[in-house]
Tab-separated table of C-alpha atoms and ligand atoms in Angstrom:
chain	number	residue	atom	x	y	z
Q	884	MET	CA	-113.587	102.765	-96.349
Q	885	ILE	CA	-115.987	100.658	-98.483
Q	886	ILE	CA	-115.436	96.866	-98.727
Q	887	ASN	CA	-117.201	95.550	-101.815
Q	888	MET	CA	-117.780	91.809	-101.450
Q	889	LYS	CA	-117.929	89.465	-104.420
Q	890	PRO	CA	-121.318	88.367	-105.635
Q	891	ASP	CA	-120.676	84.824	-104.486
Q	892	ALA	CA	-119.115	85.729	-101.082
Q	893	THR	CA	-120.255	83.349	-98.310
Q	894	GLU	CA	-121.819	84.382	-95.053
Q	895	GLU	CA	-118.663	83.244	-93.296
Q	896	GLU	CA	-116.497	85.582	-95.522
Q	897	ILE	CA	-118.826	88.483	-94.904
Q	898	ARG	CA	-118.615	87.784	-91.073
Q	899	HIS	CA	-114.882	87.609	-91.217
Q	900	VAL	CA	-114.760	91.115	-92.874
Q	901	ILE	CA	-117.009	92.615	-90.355
Q	902	ASP	CA	-115.072	91.083	-87.409
Q	903	ARG	CA	-111.766	92.505	-88.918
Q	904	ILE	CA	-113.395	95.974	-89.303
Q	905	GLU	CA	-114.339	95.964	-85.627
Q	906	GLU	CA	-110.970	94.609	-84.483
Q	907	CYS	CA	-109.373	97.536	-86.359
Q	908	ASN	CA	-111.324	100.088	-84.310
Q	909	TYR	CA	-113.944	100.974	-86.983
Q	910	GLN	CA	-117.693	100.465	-86.957
Q	911	SER	CA	-119.203	98.310	-89.661
Q	912	HIS	CA	-122.279	99.143	-91.641
Q	913	VAL	CA	-123.546	96.364	-93.861
Q	914	ILE	CA	-125.625	97.001	-96.979
Q	915	SER	CA	-127.185	93.795	-98.351
Q	916	GLY	CA	-128.143	94.140	-101.985
Q	917	ALA	CA	-129.879	91.680	-104.227
Q	918	GLU	CA	-126.559	90.668	-105.848
Q	919	ARG	CA	-123.861	91.513	-103.432
Q	920	THR	CA	-123.010	92.867	-99.997
Q	921	VAL	CA	-121.165	96.122	-99.517
Q	922	ILE	CA	-119.627	96.875	-95.995
Q	923	GLY	CA	-118.706	100.384	-94.857
Q	924	ALA	CA	-115.901	100.751	-92.228
Q	925	VAL	CA	-116.588	104.031	-90.453
Q	926	GLY	CA	-114.573	105.985	-87.857
Q	927	THR	CA	-111.724	108.371	-87.521
Q	928	ASN	CA	-109.327	106.345	-85.330
Q	929	GLY	CA	-109.265	103.051	-87.121
Q	930	ARG	CA	-106.251	101.197	-88.417
Q	931	ARG	CA	-106.707	102.085	-92.002
Q	932	SER	CA	-103.847	100.058	-93.554
Q	933	GLU	CA	-105.173	96.866	-92.099
Q	934	ILE	CA	-108.545	97.581	-93.637
Q	935	GLU	CA	-106.743	98.213	-97.049
Q	936	ALA	CA	-105.112	94.695	-96.552
Q	937	LEU	CA	-108.675	93.163	-96.477
Q	938	GLN	CA	-108.306	93.369	-100.303
Q	939	ALA	CA	-106.474	89.976	-99.857
Q	940	ALA	CA	-109.290	88.460	-97.762
Q	941	PRO	CA	-111.508	85.657	-99.273
Q	942	GLY	CA	-114.702	86.941	-100.837
Q	943	VAL	CA	-113.509	90.508	-101.108
Q	944	GLU	CA	-113.666	92.222	-104.560
Q	945	THR	CA	-112.432	95.719	-103.816
Q	946	VAL	CA	-111.574	98.008	-100.944
Q	947	VAL	CA	-112.173	101.582	-101.771
Q	948	ALA	CA	-111.003	104.597	-99.590
Q	949	ILE	CA	-113.575	107.423	-99.251
Q	950	ALA	CA	-111.633	109.682	-97.011
Q	951	HIS	CA	-108.112	111.130	-97.471
Q	952	PRO	CA	-105.334	109.436	-95.618
Q	953	PHE	CA	-103.879	112.691	-94.332
Q	954	LYS	CA	-105.413	114.364	-91.307
Q	955	LEU	CA	-103.536	117.269	-89.745
Q	956	VAL	CA	-102.813	118.884	-93.031
Q	957	SER	CA	-106.279	118.548	-94.242
Q	958	SER	CA	-108.501	121.531	-94.871
Q	959	GLN	CA	-111.398	119.344	-93.545
Q	960	LEU	CA	-109.816	119.268	-90.069
Q	961	ARG	CA	-108.683	122.959	-90.030
Q	962	ARG	CA	-111.069	125.403	-91.786
Q	963	THR	CA	-108.919	128.538	-91.365
Q	964	ARG	CA	-105.844	128.782	-93.598
Q	965	THR	CA	-102.457	128.493	-91.983
Q	966	VAL	CA	-100.148	131.548	-92.143
Q	967	VAL	CA	-96.517	130.656	-91.649
Q	968	ASN	CA	-94.400	133.395	-90.328
Q	969	VAL	CA	-90.796	133.428	-91.375
Q	970	ARG	CA	-88.974	135.956	-89.173
Q	971	GLY	CA	-91.658	138.604	-89.790
Q	972	VAL	CA	-92.666	137.584	-93.263
Q	973	PRO	CA	-95.983	136.051	-93.335
Q	974	ILE	CA	-96.696	133.298	-96.050
Q	975	GLY	CA	-100.321	132.516	-96.810
Q	976	ASP	CA	-102.003	135.815	-95.831
Q	977	GLY	CA	-102.961	136.787	-99.363
Q	978	GLU	CA	-99.771	138.626	-100.407
Q	979	VAL	CA	-97.524	136.799	-102.848
Q	980	VAL	CA	-94.081	136.203	-101.073
Q	981	VAL	CA	-91.153	136.120	-103.410
Q	982	MET	CA	-88.038	134.117	-102.268
Q	983	ALA	CA	-85.127	134.820	-104.608
Q	984	GLY	CA	-81.433	134.192	-104.872
Q	985	PRO	CA	-78.878	131.883	-106.490
Q	986	CYS	CA	-79.397	128.131	-106.864
Q	987	SER	CA	-75.973	127.677	-105.052
Q	988	VAL	CA	-74.064	130.167	-102.909
Q	989	GLU	CA	-70.763	130.204	-104.787
Q	990	SER	CA	-68.890	133.051	-103.218
Q	991	ARG	CA	-69.340	135.998	-100.869
Q	992	GLU	CA	-69.380	138.469	-103.725
Q	993	GLN	CA	-71.799	136.499	-105.804
Q	994	LEU	CA	-74.160	136.227	-102.876
Q	995	MET	CA	-73.932	139.856	-101.646
Q	996	GLU	CA	-74.457	141.290	-105.151
Q	997	THR	CA	-77.506	138.948	-105.699
Q	998	ALA	CA	-79.039	139.571	-102.258
Q	999	HIS	CA	-78.857	143.347	-102.638
Q	1000	ALA	CA	-80.271	143.228	-106.120
Q	1001	VAL	CA	-83.298	140.951	-105.246
Q	1002	CYS	CA	-83.900	143.058	-102.198
Q	1003	ARG	CA	-83.996	146.288	-104.276
Q	1004	ALA	CA	-86.364	144.556	-106.652
Q	1005	GLY	CA	-88.781	143.737	-103.938
Q	1006	ALA	CA	-88.060	140.117	-102.974
Q	1007	GLN	CA	-89.218	139.327	-99.298
Q	1008	MET	CA	-86.869	136.374	-98.681
Q	1009	LEU	CA	-83.426	135.293	-99.907
Q	1010	ARG	CA	-82.659	131.732	-101.020
Q	1011	GLY	CA	-79.303	130.082	-101.738
Q	1012	GLY	CA	-78.088	126.596	-101.500
Q	1013	ALA	CA	-75.263	125.677	-99.230
Q	1014	TYR	CA	-75.637	121.860	-99.416
Q	1015	LYS	CA	-76.541	120.878	-102.982
Q	1016	PRO	CA	-78.291	117.749	-104.123
Q	1017	ARG	CA	-76.526	117.087	-107.397
Q	1018	THR	CA	-77.237	114.319	-109.839
Q	1019	SER	CA	-73.468	113.759	-110.425
Q	1020	PRO	CA	-70.970	113.437	-107.598
Q	1021	TYR	CA	-68.474	115.371	-109.825
Q	1022	ASP	CA	-70.646	118.495	-109.829
Q	1023	PHE	CA	-70.369	121.367	-107.444
Q	1024	GLN	CA	-71.642	120.191	-104.073
Q	1025	GLY	CA	-72.043	123.535	-102.228
Q	1026	LEU	CA	-69.887	125.438	-99.772
Q	1027	GLY	CA	-71.532	124.055	-96.714
Q	1028	VAL	CA	-71.019	126.093	-93.443
Q	1029	GLU	CA	-69.106	128.805	-95.312
Q	1030	ALA	CA	-72.154	129.449	-97.530
Q	1031	LEU	CA	-74.307	129.518	-94.315
Q	1032	GLU	CA	-72.060	132.293	-92.988
Q	1033	PHE	CA	-72.381	134.208	-96.248
Q	1034	LEU	CA	-76.204	133.867	-96.118
Q	1035	LYS	CA	-76.313	135.079	-92.551
Q	1036	GLU	CA	-74.228	138.090	-93.507
Q	1037	ALA	CA	-76.444	138.893	-96.536
Q	1038	SER	CA	-79.543	138.466	-94.378
Q	1039	ILE	CA	-78.145	140.945	-91.815
Q	1040	GLU	CA	-77.212	143.441	-94.531
Q	1041	THR	CA	-80.541	143.232	-96.361
Q	1042	GLY	CA	-82.911	142.304	-93.635
Q	1043	LEU	CA	-84.211	139.476	-95.695
Q	1044	PRO	CA	-84.982	136.170	-93.872
Q	1045	ILE	CA	-83.110	133.110	-95.396
Q	1046	VAL	CA	-84.406	129.768	-96.758
Q	1047	THR	CA	-81.821	127.105	-97.461
Q	1048	GLU	CA	-81.909	123.370	-98.026
Q	1049	VAL	CA	-80.937	120.824	-95.445
Q	1050	MET	CA	-80.066	117.419	-97.072
Q	1051	SER	CA	-78.895	115.310	-94.084
Q	1052	GLU	CA	-80.031	114.712	-90.552
Q	1053	ASN	CA	-76.490	115.429	-89.500
Q	1054	ASP	CA	-76.638	119.020	-90.761
Q	1055	VAL	CA	-80.056	119.973	-89.296
Q	1056	ASP	CA	-78.691	121.659	-86.169
Q	1057	VAL	CA	-76.135	123.753	-88.008
Q	1058	VAL	CA	-78.545	124.841	-90.780
Q	1059	ALA	CA	-81.142	125.730	-88.229
Q	1060	GLU	CA	-78.661	127.889	-86.387
Q	1061	TYR	CA	-78.165	130.018	-89.507
Q	1062	ALA	CA	-81.427	129.825	-91.450
Q	1063	ASP	CA	-84.856	131.210	-90.799
Q	1064	MET	CA	-86.604	128.430	-92.811
Q	1065	LEU	CA	-85.394	124.992	-93.756
Q	1066	GLN	CA	-85.994	123.569	-97.265
Q	1067	ILE	CA	-86.540	119.872	-97.696
Q	1068	GLY	CA	-85.587	119.415	-101.351
Q	1069	ALA	CA	-87.588	117.512	-103.852
Q	1070	ARG	CA	-85.276	114.434	-103.672
Q	1071	ASN	CA	-85.725	114.248	-99.956
Q	1072	MET	CA	-89.497	114.665	-99.792
Q	1073	GLN	CA	-89.906	111.022	-98.760
Q	1074	ASN	CA	-86.750	110.889	-96.586
Q	1075	PHE	CA	-88.873	110.000	-93.543
Q	1076	SER	CA	-86.176	110.079	-91.068
Q	1077	LEU	CA	-85.077	113.540	-92.189
Q	1078	LEU	CA	-88.745	114.649	-92.062
Q	1079	ARG	CA	-89.127	113.386	-88.457
Q	1080	ARG	CA	-85.865	115.181	-87.506
Q	1081	VAL	CA	-86.991	118.609	-88.897
Q	1082	ALA	CA	-90.389	118.089	-87.285
Q	1083	ASN	CA	-88.535	118.668	-84.036
Q	1084	VAL	CA	-86.836	121.926	-85.087
Q	1085	ASN	CA	-88.161	125.300	-84.107
Q	1086	ARG	CA	-87.948	126.625	-87.775
Q	1087	PRO	CA	-90.556	126.783	-90.482
Q	1088	ILE	CA	-90.171	124.116	-93.222
Q	1089	LEU	CA	-90.424	124.492	-97.025
Q	1090	LEU	CA	-91.386	121.065	-98.318
Q	1091	LYS	CA	-90.786	120.632	-101.974
Q	1092	ARG	CA	-92.803	118.209	-103.941
Q	1093	GLY	CA	-90.807	115.120	-105.095
Q	1094	PRO	CA	-90.310	114.885	-108.890
Q	1095	SER	CA	-92.275	111.781	-109.041
Q	1096	ALA	CA	-94.600	112.192	-106.074
Q	1097	THR	CA	-98.374	112.286	-106.272
Q	1098	ILE	CA	-100.223	115.131	-104.475
Q	1099	LYS	CA	-101.257	112.473	-101.829
Q	1100	GLU	CA	-97.742	111.481	-101.188
Q	1101	TRP	CA	-96.722	115.065	-100.871
Q	1102	LEU	CA	-99.372	115.877	-98.388
Q	1103	LEU	CA	-98.533	112.673	-96.460
Q	1104	ALA	CA	-94.893	113.887	-96.221
Q	1105	ALA	CA	-96.212	117.154	-94.755
Q	1106	GLU	CA	-98.284	115.127	-92.337
Q	1107	TYR	CA	-95.044	113.689	-90.943
Q	1108	LEU	CA	-93.981	117.219	-90.136
Q	1109	LEU	CA	-97.317	118.270	-88.568
Q	1110	SER	CA	-97.746	115.029	-86.623
Q	1111	GLY	CA	-94.081	115.260	-85.498
Q	1112	GLY	CA	-94.786	118.574	-83.926
Q	1113	ASN	CA	-93.942	121.303	-86.484
Q	1114	PRO	CA	-97.125	123.094	-87.698
Q	1115	ASN	CA	-95.246	125.713	-89.691
Q	1116	VAL	CA	-95.001	124.067	-93.119
Q	1117	VAL	CA	-95.216	125.673	-96.646
Q	1118	LEU	CA	-95.684	123.389	-99.574
Q	1119	CYS	CA	-93.714	124.082	-102.877
Q	1120	GLU	CA	-94.602	122.656	-106.245
Q	1121	ARG	CA	-91.401	122.511	-108.246
Q	1122	GLY	CA	-92.306	120.483	-111.288
Q	1123	ILE	CA	-92.649	116.785	-111.832
Q	1124	LYS	CA	-91.209	114.283	-114.320
Q	1125	THR	CA	-93.395	113.663	-117.352
Q	1126	PHE	CA	-92.691	112.357	-120.868
Q	1127	GLU	CA	-91.951	115.935	-122.030
Q	1128	THR	CA	-88.337	116.757	-122.730
Q	1129	ALA	CA	-88.636	120.312	-123.949
Q	1130	THR	CA	-88.798	121.548	-120.396
Q	1131	ARG	CA	-86.678	120.225	-117.426
Q	1132	ASN	CA	-89.765	119.417	-115.440
Q	1133	THR	CA	-93.457	119.888	-115.911
Q	1134	LEU	CA	-94.709	122.578	-113.547
Q	1135	ASP	CA	-97.988	121.142	-112.267
Q	1136	LEU	CA	-99.994	124.281	-111.670
Q	1137	ALA	CA	-103.262	122.383	-111.060
Q	1138	ALA	CA	-101.395	120.810	-108.073
Q	1139	VAL	CA	-100.986	124.242	-106.552
Q	1140	ALA	CA	-104.760	124.805	-106.675
Q	1141	LEU	CA	-105.510	121.259	-105.599
Q	1142	ALA	CA	-103.069	121.310	-102.665
Q	1143	LYS	CA	-104.668	124.564	-101.500
Q	1144	GLU	CA	-108.130	122.925	-101.822
Q	1145	LEU	CA	-106.993	119.715	-99.919
Q	1146	SER	CA	-104.883	121.447	-97.258
Q	1147	HIS	CA	-104.993	124.523	-95.149
Q	1148	LEU	CA	-101.138	124.983	-95.621
Q	1149	PRO	CA	-99.686	127.753	-97.807
Q	1150	VAL	CA	-98.519	126.609	-101.214
Q	1151	ILE	CA	-95.860	128.287	-103.305
Q	1152	ALA	CA	-94.444	127.448	-106.760
Q	1153	ASP	CA	-90.947	127.299	-108.092
Q	1154	PRO	CA	-91.042	128.119	-111.774
Q	1155	SER	CA	-87.192	127.926	-112.000
Q	1156	HIS	CA	-86.967	124.195	-111.430
Q	1157	GLY	CA	-90.513	123.794	-112.717
Q	1158	THR	CA	-89.608	124.833	-116.200
Q	1159	GLY	CA	-85.756	124.712	-116.299
Q	1160	VAL	CA	-85.838	127.426	-118.972
Q	1161	ARG	CA	-85.069	130.987	-118.171
Q	1162	SER	CA	-87.323	132.438	-120.831
Q	1163	LEU	CA	-90.375	130.545	-119.409
Q	1164	VAL	CA	-89.843	131.726	-115.774
Q	1165	PRO	CA	-91.711	135.066	-115.978
Q	1166	ALA	CA	-94.882	133.562	-117.674
Q	1167	ALA	CA	-94.903	130.577	-115.426
Q	1168	SER	CA	-94.499	132.853	-112.325
Q	1169	ARG	CA	-97.599	134.961	-113.461
Q	1170	ALA	CA	-99.566	131.724	-114.105
Q	1171	ALA	CA	-98.649	130.383	-110.609
Q	1172	VAL	CA	-99.902	133.597	-109.005
Q	1173	ALA	CA	-103.071	133.478	-111.099
Q	1174	ILE	CA	-103.741	129.979	-109.914
Q	1175	GLY	CA	-103.392	130.994	-106.268
Q	1176	ALA	CA	-99.783	130.343	-105.312
Q	1177	ASP	CA	-98.977	132.129	-101.959
Q	1178	GLY	CA	-95.417	132.739	-103.155
Q	1179	LEU	CA	-92.718	132.030	-105.607
Q	1180	MET	CA	-89.227	130.761	-105.409
Q	1181	ILE	CA	-86.997	132.204	-108.148
Q	1182	GLU	CA	-83.346	131.458	-108.937
Q	1183	VAL	CA	-81.261	134.567	-109.706
Q	1184	HIS	CA	-77.637	134.822	-110.622
Q	1185	PRO	CA	-75.440	137.980	-111.492
Q	1186	CYS	CA	-74.074	136.035	-114.502
Q	1187	PRO	CA	-76.175	132.930	-115.252
Q	1188	GLU	CA	-73.670	131.727	-117.914
Q	1189	ARG	CA	-71.063	131.289	-115.147
Q	1190	ALA	CA	-73.266	129.715	-112.598
Q	1191	LEU	CA	-72.059	126.539	-110.906
Q	1192	SER	CA	-75.541	125.108	-110.886
Q	1193	ASP	CA	-78.861	125.700	-112.692
Q	1194	GLY	CA	-77.580	128.627	-114.840
Q	1195	PRO	CA	-80.055	127.899	-117.694
Q	1196	GLN	CA	-83.015	128.515	-115.551
Q	1197	SER	CA	-81.614	131.457	-113.510
Q	1198	LEU	CA	-82.678	135.040	-114.272
Q	1199	ASP	CA	-80.072	137.728	-114.256
Q	1200	LEU	CA	-80.522	140.733	-112.020
Q	1201	ARG	CA	-82.191	142.788	-114.708
Q	1202	GLY	CA	-84.497	139.901	-115.596
Q	1203	PHE	CA	-85.542	139.422	-111.946
Q	1204	ALA	CA	-86.323	143.186	-111.560
Q	1205	ASP	CA	-88.396	142.979	-114.797
Q	1206	LEU	CA	-90.236	139.984	-113.399
Q	1207	MET	CA	-91.062	141.792	-110.127
Q	1208	GLU	CA	-92.354	144.819	-112.126
Q	1209	SER	CA	-94.594	142.509	-114.297
Q	1210	LEU	CA	-95.925	140.810	-111.093
Q	1211	ALA	CA	-96.720	144.269	-109.602
Q	1212	ALA	CA	-98.663	145.183	-112.671
Q	1213	PHE	CA	-100.387	141.780	-112.655
Q	1214	LYS	CA	-101.545	141.762	-109.050
Q	1215	PRO	CA	-104.395	144.420	-109.362
Q	1216	LEU	CA	-105.878	142.156	-112.015
Q	1217	MET	CA	-105.865	139.276	-109.630
Q	1218	GLU	CA	-107.806	141.094	-107.036
Q	1219	VAL	CA	-110.555	141.762	-109.557
Q	1220	ALA	CA	-110.639	138.065	-110.523
E	1742	LIG	C1	-83.063	124.030	-105.322
E	1742	LIG	O1	-83.946	124.715	-104.654
E	1742	LIG	O2	-81.992	124.514	-105.732
E	1742	LIG	C2	-83.270	122.653	-105.516
E	1742	LIG	C3	-82.258	121.743	-105.526
E	1742	LIG	O3	-84.527	122.311	-105.645
E	1742	LIG	P1	-85.277	120.904	-105.834
E	1742	LIG	O4	-85.137	120.198	-104.622
E	1742	LIG	O5	-86.730	121.395	-106.093
E	1742	LIG	O6	-84.650	120.283	-107.177
E	1743	LIG	MN1	-81.456	124.952	-108.269
């Protein structure tokens, strides 16, 4: 951290800042210029937020952070990339992992038909919502445990591991009993008590980026999971809110590349929620792979026009098979690049 003193800061004010830096477990380095004094607060175990608060101290002009606030997720701390193993499927080892399935599990038939189709087309994991975060309380809220049972059955039949969202701390145990990977949805990215709770669960976590979260906030949410004891975290960019209304969200592809630069964790993209528009999903998927995504989450429904949630962004079974074919043709080009 750099504390930039005002040109007219007094000796006493400078002394006060140095004392506070040392009280907060940092070392101070003073640079006395002709016009002003700049003080560096250096160290790895200091109380960062208290140094940030020096912004309010007399004689201080600005406090500037030079290091990132996250530690355990940082690529500076761990140079080798993390590979997260979801019941035999490695995420982050160079192969693009496709997780596909319906937005919501609506019935046994709908799920089984979708699960078999995505498996045949080459998906490596099955997704499907049992507990749905819906904007309106009047919309379909998910089948809960019944959906978890269908997911388990589909997983046994196809061999695909399951990822499904857990919305509440109360449901963590039951979801972990059925699912191979727990999804923390975009709206819960900063539900810190839920993050602390799933940090204690022996299941990998898929952490979606909040619709209005900065990359720093997203990585700090992941820091809750790692510091709470769960190192098996996959980040998922799923689109953010911008002024644009032509798409449901704006898929922030640069965030995929930047999160991979800043962190050693695998990063996947969700072009379904990221665009909200079915026709854009294949192109956005290829773009995500081109920018370095370790995987894709794709919503698929046997009859999107009848879907109880997210029909407009869901591919039908044929559309998903076509997407998988186009990705297969695209991959050798990526190896050249
Ligand atoms: C979902 O995956 O169906 C979902 C609700 O995602 P998000 O949290 O990204 O909106
Ligand atoms: Mn959805």
